[in-house]
Coordinates of C-alpha atoms and ligand atoms in Angstrom, one line a residue:
X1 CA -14.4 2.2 -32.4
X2 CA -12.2 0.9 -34.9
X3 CA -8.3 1.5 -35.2
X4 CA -6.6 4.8 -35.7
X5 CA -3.3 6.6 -35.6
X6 CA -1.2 8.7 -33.3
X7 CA -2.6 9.7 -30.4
X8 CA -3.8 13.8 -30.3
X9 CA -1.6 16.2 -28.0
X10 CA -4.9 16.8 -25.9
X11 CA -5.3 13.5 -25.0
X12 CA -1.3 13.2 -24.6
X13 CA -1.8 15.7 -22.3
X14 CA -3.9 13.2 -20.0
X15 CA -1.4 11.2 -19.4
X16 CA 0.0 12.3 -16.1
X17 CA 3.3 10.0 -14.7
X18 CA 3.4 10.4 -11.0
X19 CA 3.2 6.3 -9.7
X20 CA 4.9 5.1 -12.5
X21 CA 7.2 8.1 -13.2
X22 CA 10.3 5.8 -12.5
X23 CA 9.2 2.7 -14.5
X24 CA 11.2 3.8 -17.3
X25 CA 14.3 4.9 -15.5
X26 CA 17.4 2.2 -15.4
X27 CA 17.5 0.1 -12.0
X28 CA 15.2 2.3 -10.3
X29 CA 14.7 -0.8 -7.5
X30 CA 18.0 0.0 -6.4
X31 CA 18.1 2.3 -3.4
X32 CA 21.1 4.3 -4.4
X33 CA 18.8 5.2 -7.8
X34 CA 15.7 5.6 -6.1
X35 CA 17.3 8.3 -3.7
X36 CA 18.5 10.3 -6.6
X37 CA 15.4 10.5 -8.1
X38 CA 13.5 12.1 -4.8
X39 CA 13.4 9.0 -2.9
X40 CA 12.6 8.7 0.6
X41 CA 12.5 12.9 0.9
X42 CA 9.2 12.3 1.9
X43 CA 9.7 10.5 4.8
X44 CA 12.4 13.0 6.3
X45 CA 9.6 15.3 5.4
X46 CA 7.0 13.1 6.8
X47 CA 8.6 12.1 10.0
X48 CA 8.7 15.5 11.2
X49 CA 5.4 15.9 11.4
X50 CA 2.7 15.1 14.0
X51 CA 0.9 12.0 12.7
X52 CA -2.5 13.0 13.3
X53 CA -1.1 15.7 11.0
X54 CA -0.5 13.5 8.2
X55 CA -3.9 11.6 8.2
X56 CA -5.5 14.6 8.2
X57 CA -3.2 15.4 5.0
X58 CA -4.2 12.3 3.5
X59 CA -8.1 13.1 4.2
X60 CA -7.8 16.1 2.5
X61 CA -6.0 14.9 -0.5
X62 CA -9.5 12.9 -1.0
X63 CA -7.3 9.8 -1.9
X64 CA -9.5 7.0 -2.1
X65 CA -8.5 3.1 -2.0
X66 CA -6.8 1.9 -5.2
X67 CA -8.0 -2.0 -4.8
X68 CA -10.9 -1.8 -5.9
X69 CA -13.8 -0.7 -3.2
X70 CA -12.5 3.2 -3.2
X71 CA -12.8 3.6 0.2
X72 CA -11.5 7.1 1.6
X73 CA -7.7 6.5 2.9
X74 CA -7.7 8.8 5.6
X75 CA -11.1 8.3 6.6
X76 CA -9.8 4.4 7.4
X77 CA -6.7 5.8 9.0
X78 CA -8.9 7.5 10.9
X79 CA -10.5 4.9 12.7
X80 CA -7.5 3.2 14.5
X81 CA -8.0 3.4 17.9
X82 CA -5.5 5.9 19.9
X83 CA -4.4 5.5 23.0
X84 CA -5.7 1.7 23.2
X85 CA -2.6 0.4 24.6
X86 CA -3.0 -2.6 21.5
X87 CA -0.9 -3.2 18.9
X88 CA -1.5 -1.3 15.6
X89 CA -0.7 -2.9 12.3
X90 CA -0.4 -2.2 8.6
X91 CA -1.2 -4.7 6.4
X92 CA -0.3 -3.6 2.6
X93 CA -2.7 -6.2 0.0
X94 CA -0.2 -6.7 -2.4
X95 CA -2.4 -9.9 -3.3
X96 CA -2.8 -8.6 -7.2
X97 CA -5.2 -11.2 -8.8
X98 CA -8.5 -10.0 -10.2
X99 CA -8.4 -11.3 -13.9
X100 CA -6.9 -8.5 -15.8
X101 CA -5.4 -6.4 -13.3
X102 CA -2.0 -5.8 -13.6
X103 CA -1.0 -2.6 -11.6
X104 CA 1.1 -3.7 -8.2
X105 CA 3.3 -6.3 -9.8
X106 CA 4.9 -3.8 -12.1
X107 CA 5.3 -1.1 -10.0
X108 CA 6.5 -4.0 -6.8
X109 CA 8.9 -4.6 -9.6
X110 CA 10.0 -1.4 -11.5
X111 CA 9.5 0.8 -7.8
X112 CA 9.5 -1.4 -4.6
X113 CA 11.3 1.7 -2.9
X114 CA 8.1 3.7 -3.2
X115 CA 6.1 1.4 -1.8
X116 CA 8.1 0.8 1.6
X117 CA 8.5 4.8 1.9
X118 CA 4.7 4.7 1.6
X119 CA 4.8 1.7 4.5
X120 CA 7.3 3.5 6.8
X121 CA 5.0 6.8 6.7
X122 CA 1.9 5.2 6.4
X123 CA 2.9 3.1 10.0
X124 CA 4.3 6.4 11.3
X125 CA 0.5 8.1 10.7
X126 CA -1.1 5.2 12.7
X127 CA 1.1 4.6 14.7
X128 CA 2.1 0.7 13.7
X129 CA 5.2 -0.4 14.6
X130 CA 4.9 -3.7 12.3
X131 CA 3.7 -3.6 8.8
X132 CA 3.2 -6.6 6.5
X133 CA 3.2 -7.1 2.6
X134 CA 1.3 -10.0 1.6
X135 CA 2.5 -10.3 -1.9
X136 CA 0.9 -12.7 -4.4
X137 CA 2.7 -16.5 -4.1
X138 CA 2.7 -16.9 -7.8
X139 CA 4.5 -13.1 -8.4
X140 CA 7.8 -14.8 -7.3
X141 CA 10.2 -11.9 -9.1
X142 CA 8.5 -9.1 -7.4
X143 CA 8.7 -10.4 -3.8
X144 CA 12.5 -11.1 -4.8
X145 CA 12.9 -7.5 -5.7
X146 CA 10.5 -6.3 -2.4
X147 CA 12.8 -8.6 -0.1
X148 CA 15.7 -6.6 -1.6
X149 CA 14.5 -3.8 -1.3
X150 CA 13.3 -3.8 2.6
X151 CA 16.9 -5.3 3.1
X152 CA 18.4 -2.1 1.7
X153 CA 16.3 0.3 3.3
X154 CA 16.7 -1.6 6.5
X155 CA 20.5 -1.3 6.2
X156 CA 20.4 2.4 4.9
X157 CA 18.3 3.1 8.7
X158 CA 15.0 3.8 7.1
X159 CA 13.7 0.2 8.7
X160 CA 14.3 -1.0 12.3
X161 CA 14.9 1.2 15.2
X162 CA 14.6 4.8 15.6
X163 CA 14.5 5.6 11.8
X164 CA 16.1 8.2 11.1
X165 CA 16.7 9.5 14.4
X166 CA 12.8 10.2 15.2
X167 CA 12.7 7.3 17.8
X168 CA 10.0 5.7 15.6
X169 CA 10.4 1.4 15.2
X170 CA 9.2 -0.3 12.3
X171 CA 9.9 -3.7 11.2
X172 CA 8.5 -5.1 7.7
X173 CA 7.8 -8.4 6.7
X174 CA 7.1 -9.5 3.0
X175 CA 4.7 -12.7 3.1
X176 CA 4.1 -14.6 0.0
X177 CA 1.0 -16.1 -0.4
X178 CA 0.1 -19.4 -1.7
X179 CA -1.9 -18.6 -4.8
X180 CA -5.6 -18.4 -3.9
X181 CA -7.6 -15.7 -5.4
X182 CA -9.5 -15.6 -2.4
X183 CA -6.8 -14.1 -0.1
X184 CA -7.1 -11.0 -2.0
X185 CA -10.4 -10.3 0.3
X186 CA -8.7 -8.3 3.3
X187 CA -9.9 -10.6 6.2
X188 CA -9.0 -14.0 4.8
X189 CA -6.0 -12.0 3.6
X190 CA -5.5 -11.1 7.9
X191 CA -6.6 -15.3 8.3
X192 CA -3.7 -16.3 5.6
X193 CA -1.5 -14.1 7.4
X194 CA -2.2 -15.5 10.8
X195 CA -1.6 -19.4 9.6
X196 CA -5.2 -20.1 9.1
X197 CA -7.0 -21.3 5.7
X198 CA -7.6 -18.0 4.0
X199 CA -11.5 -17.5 4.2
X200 CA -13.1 -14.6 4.9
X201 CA -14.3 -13.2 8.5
X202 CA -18.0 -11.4 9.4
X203 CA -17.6 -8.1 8.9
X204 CA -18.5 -6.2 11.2
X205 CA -16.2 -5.9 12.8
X206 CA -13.8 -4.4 10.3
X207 CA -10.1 -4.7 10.5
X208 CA -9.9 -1.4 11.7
X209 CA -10.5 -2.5 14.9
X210 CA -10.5 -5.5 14.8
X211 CA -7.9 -7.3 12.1
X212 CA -4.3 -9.0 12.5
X213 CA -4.5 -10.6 15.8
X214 CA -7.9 -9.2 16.2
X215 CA -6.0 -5.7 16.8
X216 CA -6.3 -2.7 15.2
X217 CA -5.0 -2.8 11.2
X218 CA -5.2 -0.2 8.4
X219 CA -5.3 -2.7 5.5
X220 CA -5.0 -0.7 2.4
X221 CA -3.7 -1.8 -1.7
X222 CA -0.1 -1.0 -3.5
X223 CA -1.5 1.5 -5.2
X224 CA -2.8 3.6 -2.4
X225 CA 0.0 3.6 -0.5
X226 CA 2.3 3.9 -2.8
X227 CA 0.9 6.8 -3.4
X228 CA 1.1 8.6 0.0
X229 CA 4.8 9.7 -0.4
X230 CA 3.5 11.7 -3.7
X231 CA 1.2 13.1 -1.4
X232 CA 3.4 14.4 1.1
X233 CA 5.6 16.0 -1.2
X234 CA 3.4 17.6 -2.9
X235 CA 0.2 18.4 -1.3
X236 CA -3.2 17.9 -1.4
X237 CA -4.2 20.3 -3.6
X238 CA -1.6 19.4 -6.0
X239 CA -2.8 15.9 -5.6
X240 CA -6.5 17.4 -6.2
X241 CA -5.6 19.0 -9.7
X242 CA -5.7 15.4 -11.2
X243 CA -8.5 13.7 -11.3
X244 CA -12.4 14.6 -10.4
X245 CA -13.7 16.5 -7.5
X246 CA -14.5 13.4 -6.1
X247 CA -12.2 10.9 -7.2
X248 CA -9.0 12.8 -6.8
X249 CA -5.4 11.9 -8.5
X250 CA -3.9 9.6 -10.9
X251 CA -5.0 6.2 -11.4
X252 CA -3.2 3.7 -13.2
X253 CA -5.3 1.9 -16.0
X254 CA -4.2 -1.5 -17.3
X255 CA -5.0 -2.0 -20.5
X256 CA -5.1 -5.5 -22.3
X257 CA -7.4 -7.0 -24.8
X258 CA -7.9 -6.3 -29.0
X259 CA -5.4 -2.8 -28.7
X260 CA -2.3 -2.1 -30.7
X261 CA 0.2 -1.2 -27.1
X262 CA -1.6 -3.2 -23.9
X263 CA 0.2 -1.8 -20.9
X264 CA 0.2 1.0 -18.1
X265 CA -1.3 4.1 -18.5
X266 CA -1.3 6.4 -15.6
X267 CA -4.0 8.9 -16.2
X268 CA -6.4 11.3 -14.2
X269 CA -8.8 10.0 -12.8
X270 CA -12.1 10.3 -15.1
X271 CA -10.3 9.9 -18.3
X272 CA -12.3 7.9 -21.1
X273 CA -11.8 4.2 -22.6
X274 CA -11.9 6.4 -25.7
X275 CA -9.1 8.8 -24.7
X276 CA -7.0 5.3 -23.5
X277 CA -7.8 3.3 -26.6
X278 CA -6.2 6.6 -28.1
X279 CA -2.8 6.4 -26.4
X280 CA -2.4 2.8 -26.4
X281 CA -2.6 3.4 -30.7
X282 CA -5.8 2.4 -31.2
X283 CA -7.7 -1.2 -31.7
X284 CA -5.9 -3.8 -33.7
X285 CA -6.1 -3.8 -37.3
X286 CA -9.4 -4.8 -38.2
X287 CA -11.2 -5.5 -34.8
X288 CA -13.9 -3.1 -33.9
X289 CA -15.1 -2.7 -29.6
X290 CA -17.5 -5.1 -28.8
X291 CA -17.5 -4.9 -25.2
X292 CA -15.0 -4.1 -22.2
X293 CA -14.4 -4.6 -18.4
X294 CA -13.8 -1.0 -16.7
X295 CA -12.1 -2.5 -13.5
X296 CA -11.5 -6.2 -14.3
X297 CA -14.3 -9.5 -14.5
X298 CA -15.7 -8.9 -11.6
X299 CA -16.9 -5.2 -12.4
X300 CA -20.3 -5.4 -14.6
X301 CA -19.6 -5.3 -18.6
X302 CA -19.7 -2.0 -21.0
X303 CA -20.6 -1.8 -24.5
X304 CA -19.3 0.3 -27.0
X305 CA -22.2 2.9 -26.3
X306 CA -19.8 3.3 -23.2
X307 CA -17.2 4.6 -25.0
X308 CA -17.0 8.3 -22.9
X309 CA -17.8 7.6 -19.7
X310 CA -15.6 9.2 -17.5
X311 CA -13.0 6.4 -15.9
X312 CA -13.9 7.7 -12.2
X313 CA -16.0 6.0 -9.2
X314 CA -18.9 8.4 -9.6
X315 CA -18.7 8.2 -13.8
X316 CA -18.6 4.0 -14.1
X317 CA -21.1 3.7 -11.3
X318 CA -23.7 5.8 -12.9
X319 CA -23.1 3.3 -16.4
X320 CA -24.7 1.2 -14.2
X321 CA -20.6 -0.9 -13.5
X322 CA -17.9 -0.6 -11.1
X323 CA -14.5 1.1 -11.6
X324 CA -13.3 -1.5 -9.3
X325 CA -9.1 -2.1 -10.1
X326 CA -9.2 -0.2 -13.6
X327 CA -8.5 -3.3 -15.3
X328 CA -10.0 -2.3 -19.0
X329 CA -9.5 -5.4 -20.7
X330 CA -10.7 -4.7 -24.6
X331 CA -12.8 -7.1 -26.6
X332 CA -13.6 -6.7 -30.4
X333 CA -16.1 -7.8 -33.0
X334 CA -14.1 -11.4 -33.2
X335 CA -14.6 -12.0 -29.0
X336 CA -17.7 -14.2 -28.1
X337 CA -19.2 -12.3 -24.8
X338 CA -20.9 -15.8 -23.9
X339 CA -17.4 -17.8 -24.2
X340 CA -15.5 -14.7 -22.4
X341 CA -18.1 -14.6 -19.2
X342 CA -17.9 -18.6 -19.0
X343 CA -14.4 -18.6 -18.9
X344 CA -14.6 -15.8 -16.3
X345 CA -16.9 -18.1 -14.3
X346 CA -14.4 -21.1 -14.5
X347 CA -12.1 -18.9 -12.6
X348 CA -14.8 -17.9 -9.9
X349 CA -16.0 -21.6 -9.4
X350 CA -12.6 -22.6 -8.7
X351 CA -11.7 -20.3 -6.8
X352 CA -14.9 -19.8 -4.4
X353 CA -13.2 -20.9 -0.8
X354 CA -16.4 -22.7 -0.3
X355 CA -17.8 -21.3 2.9
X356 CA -20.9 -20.1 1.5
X357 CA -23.5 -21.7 -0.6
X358 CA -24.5 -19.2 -2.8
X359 CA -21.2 -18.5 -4.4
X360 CA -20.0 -22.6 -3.6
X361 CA -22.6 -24.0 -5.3
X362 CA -24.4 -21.2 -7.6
X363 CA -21.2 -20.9 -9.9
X364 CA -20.8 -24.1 -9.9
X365 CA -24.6 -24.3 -11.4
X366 CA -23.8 -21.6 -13.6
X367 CA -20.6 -23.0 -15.0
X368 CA -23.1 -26.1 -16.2
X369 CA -25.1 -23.7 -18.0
X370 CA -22.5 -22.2 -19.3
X371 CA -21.0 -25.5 -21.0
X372 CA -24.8 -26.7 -22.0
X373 CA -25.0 -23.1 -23.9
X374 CA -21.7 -23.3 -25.4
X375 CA -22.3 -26.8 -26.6
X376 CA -25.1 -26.4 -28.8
X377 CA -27.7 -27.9 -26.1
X378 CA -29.0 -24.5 -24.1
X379 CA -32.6 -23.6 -24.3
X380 CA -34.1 -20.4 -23.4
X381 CA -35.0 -21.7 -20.0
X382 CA -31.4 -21.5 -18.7
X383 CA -31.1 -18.2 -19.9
X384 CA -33.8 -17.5 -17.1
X385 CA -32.0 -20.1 -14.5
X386 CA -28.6 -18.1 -14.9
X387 CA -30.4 -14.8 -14.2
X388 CA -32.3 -16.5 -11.2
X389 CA -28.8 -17.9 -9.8
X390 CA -27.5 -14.6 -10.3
X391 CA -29.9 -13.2 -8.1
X392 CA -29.5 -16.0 -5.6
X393 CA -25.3 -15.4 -5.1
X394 CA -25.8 -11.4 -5.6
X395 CA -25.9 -9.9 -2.4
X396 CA -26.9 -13.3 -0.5
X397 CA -23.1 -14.3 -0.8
X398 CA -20.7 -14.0 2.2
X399 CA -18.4 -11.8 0.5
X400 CA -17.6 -9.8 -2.7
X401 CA -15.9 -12.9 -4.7
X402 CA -19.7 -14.3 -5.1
X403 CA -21.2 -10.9 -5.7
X404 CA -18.4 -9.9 -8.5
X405 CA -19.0 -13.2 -10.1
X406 CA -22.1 -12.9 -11.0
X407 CA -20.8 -9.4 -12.9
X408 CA -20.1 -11.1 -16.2
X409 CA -23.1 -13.1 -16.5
X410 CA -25.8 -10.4 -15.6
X411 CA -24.1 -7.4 -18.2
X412 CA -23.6 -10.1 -21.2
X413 CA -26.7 -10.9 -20.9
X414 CA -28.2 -7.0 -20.7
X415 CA -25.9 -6.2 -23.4
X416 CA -25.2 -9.6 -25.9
X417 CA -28.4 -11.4 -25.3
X418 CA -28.5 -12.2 -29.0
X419 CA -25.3 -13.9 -28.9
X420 CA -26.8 -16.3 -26.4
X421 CA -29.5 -17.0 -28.7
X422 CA -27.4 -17.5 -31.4
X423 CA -26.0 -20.5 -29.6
X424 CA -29.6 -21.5 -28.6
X425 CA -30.8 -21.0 -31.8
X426 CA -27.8 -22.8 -33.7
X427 CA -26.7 -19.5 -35.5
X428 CA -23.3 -19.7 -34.1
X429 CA -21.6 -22.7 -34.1
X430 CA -20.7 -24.9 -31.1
X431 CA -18.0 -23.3 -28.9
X432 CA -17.5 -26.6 -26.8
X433 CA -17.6 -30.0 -27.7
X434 CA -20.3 -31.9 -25.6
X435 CA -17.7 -34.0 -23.7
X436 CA -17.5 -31.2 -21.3
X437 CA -21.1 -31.8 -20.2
X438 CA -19.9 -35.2 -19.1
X439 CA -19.4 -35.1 -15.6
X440 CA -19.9 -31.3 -15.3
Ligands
L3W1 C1 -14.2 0.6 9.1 C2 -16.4 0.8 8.4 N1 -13.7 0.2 7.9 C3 -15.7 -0.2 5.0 C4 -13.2 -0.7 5.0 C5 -13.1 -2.2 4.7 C6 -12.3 -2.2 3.5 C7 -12.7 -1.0 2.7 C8 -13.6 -1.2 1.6 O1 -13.7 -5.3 -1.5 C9 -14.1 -4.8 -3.8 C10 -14.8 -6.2 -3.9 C11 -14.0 -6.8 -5.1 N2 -15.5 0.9 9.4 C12 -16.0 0.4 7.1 C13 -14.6 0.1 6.9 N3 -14.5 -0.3 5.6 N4 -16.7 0.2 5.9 O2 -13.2 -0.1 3.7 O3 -14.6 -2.1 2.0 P1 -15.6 -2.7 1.0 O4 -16.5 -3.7 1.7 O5 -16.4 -1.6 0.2 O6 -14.8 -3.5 -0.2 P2 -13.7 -4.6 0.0 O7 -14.1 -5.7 0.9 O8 -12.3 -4.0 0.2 C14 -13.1 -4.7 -2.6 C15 -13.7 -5.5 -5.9 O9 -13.3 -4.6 -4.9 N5 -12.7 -5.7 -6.9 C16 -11.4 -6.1 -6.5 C17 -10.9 -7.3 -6.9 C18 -9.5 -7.7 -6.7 C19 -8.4 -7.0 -6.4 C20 -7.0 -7.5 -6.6 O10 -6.8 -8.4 -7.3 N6 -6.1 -6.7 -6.1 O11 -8.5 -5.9 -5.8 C21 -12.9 -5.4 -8.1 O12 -14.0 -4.9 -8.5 O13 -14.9 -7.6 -5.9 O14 -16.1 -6.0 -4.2 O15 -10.9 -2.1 3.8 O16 -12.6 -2.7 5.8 N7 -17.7 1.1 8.7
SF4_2 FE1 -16.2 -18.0 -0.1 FE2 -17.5 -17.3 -2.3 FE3 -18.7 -17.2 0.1 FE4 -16.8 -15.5 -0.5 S1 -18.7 -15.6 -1.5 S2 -17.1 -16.6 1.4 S3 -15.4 -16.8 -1.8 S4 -17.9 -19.1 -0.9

């Protein structure tokens, strides 16, 4: 696909503005905006109902996580314990930091109102009477605007006691993280939380019964319940007319890479990396698709043959990737798929928390190869030792960091295994200089 001009009214037409319909309106953070513009009607509508009446809404709306994983909402509401006598929680992963994945800073930013609507109802349907936001350390300006946020709506009587007169508590705490990678993973997320190192915990069993405090905790993304006031306002099966049958609603696609307008695109779900390329006006000038991530590095590479897949769970899986965080990161003709997976490995090897060898020690093998390849010294041997690592971290790894490293390295080398041998082979040039083998 190579660059082109305005995009058509059908594919205009995909665009559909429901998270991110406020970006664009002036100081929509401010609670005196965000009112005007519909804000919190959802929760007076919300709080009058039943909660077990508002899971089941959210079952029915088919909303699925927005994290990356897709797990059915309501189905995890579901599973809090009733009647248990133990403390329920919400924990909201606000943790934003798969490479490529820009979605909950902007709308934390542009919208932090809808987000602690979604809290207040979300805590109301499982009846928490504590929710926590455990915002990324390094997103400093969004955890400002959250703080001010929650301080508004606590003074305006949507937070604290009795809100709104309905004799429901909720208190809200905005943590800030400290800039690991790995605390994105929801039970070293609940460790960080609790004051421990942020490493992940055996699952089973899952937070849902057993997570903060080891009691019962609906830990769920930005995105997903952010979405939930949408959902009560408008219904499920208005919800349902967006999207697929079985990946329901809007999704918003970040778009970054070799395109003429990276950004937000909130689309349907099961729209195509053709349709987006489309809006976002095209490839650059002269820079033709090479290959793409469909929901950030640690989702399995496309190819340009991947053009129309449909952006849904169902659609990406069956391309043999992930939809993971729609992070669609565009590389062109001009992007080296070996240099682009090594750097994606540098990230994973220094950020692997180091509880388990595969992942410890096979990315830091694999970042070796890497360097020997990219130096001008790789053989067709390591070729077959990255593919063997690979299958040593995939599914032997304690949790999904190791698995979704090993993403990048399996797909380039399905898709691009020529550009390895071009480096083997001396075709291409020397990316590194053979310094970085010293001490590697
Ligand atoms: C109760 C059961 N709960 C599953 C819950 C579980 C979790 C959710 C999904 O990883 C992936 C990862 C990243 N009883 C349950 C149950 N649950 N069975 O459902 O669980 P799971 O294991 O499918 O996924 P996960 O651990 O949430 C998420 C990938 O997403 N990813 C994301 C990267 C980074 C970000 C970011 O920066 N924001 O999301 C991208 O692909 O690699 O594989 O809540 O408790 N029987
Ligand atoms: Fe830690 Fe990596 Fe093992 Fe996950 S897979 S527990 S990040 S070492």
């Amino acid at each position: 696909m190579t660059e082109h001009s305005a995009p058509r009214r059908e594919t205009l037409e995909k665009l559909t503005p429901v998270l991110t319909k406020r970006w664009l309106s002036p100081e929509a953070w401010r609670l005196d905006v965000y009112q005007q513009l519909d804000g919190y009607a959802a929760l007076r509508k919300a709080i009058g109902s039943h909660p077990d009446d508002l899971i089941q809404l959210i079952k029915d709306s088919g909303l699925r996580g927005r994290g990356g994983a897709g797990f059915p909402t309501g189905l995890k509401w579901g599973f809090i314990p009733q009647g248990d006598g133990k403390p329920h929680y919400l924990v909201v992963n606000a943790d934003e930091g798969e490479p490529g994945t820009c979605k909950d800073l902007p709308l934390m930013t542009h919208d932090p109102h809808s987000l602690i609507e979604g809290v207040i109802i979300a805590s109301y349907a499982i009846r928490a009477n504590r929710a926590y936001i455990y915002i990324r350390g390094e997103a400093v300006h969004a955890a400002r605007r959250l703080r001010n946020a929650v301080a508004e709506a606590y003074a305006a009587g949507y937070l604290g006691t009795d809100i709104l007169g309905s004799g429901f508590d909720l208190d809200v705490v905005v943590h800030s993280g400290a800039g690991a990678y790995i605390c994105g993973e929801e039970t070293a997320l609940l460790d960080s939380l609790e004051g421990f190192r942020g490493q992940p915990r055996l699952r089973p069993p899952f937070p849902a019964t057993h997570g903060l405090y080891a009691c019962p905790t609906v830990v769920n993304n930005v995105g997903t319940i952010a979405s939930v006031p949408y959902i009560v306002l408008g219904g499920a099966d208005w919800w349902k007319t967006m999207g697929t049958e079985k990946s329901s609603g809007p999704m918003i696609y970040s778009l970054s890479g070799r395109i003429a307008n990276p950004g937000q695109y909130e689309c349907s779900m099961g729209i195509t990396l053709r349709e987006l390329i489309e809006l976002a006006g095209g490839m650059l000038p002269g820079h033709n698709l090479k290959f793409w991530t469909p929901g950030g590095s640690s989702t399995p590479l496309l190819a340009a043959e991947h053009l129309d897949v449909p952006l849904d769970f169902e659609g990406v899986a069956a391309a043999g990737s992930i939809l993971g965080t729609t992070a669609t990161q565009i590389f062109s003709d001009q992007d080296c798929p070996v240099y682009a997976t090594y750097r994606w490995l540098e990230f994973y090897h220094h950020e692997s928390c180091g509880k388990c060898t595969p992942c410890r020690e096979g990315n830091y093998w694999m970042v070796r190869v890497y360097r020997r390849i990219l130096s001008g010294q790789g053989t067709q041997e390591d070729l077959d030792t990255l593919l063997d690592t690979c299958d040593n971290i995939l599914g032997r790894s304690f949790c999904g960091l190791g698995d979704g490293a090993t993403s990048p390295v399996t797909s380039s080398l399905k898709y691009f295994k020529q550009d390895y041998l071009d480096y083997i082979e001396g075709r291409t040039a020397p990316r590194l200089s053979e310094k970085t083998l010293v001490g590697a």
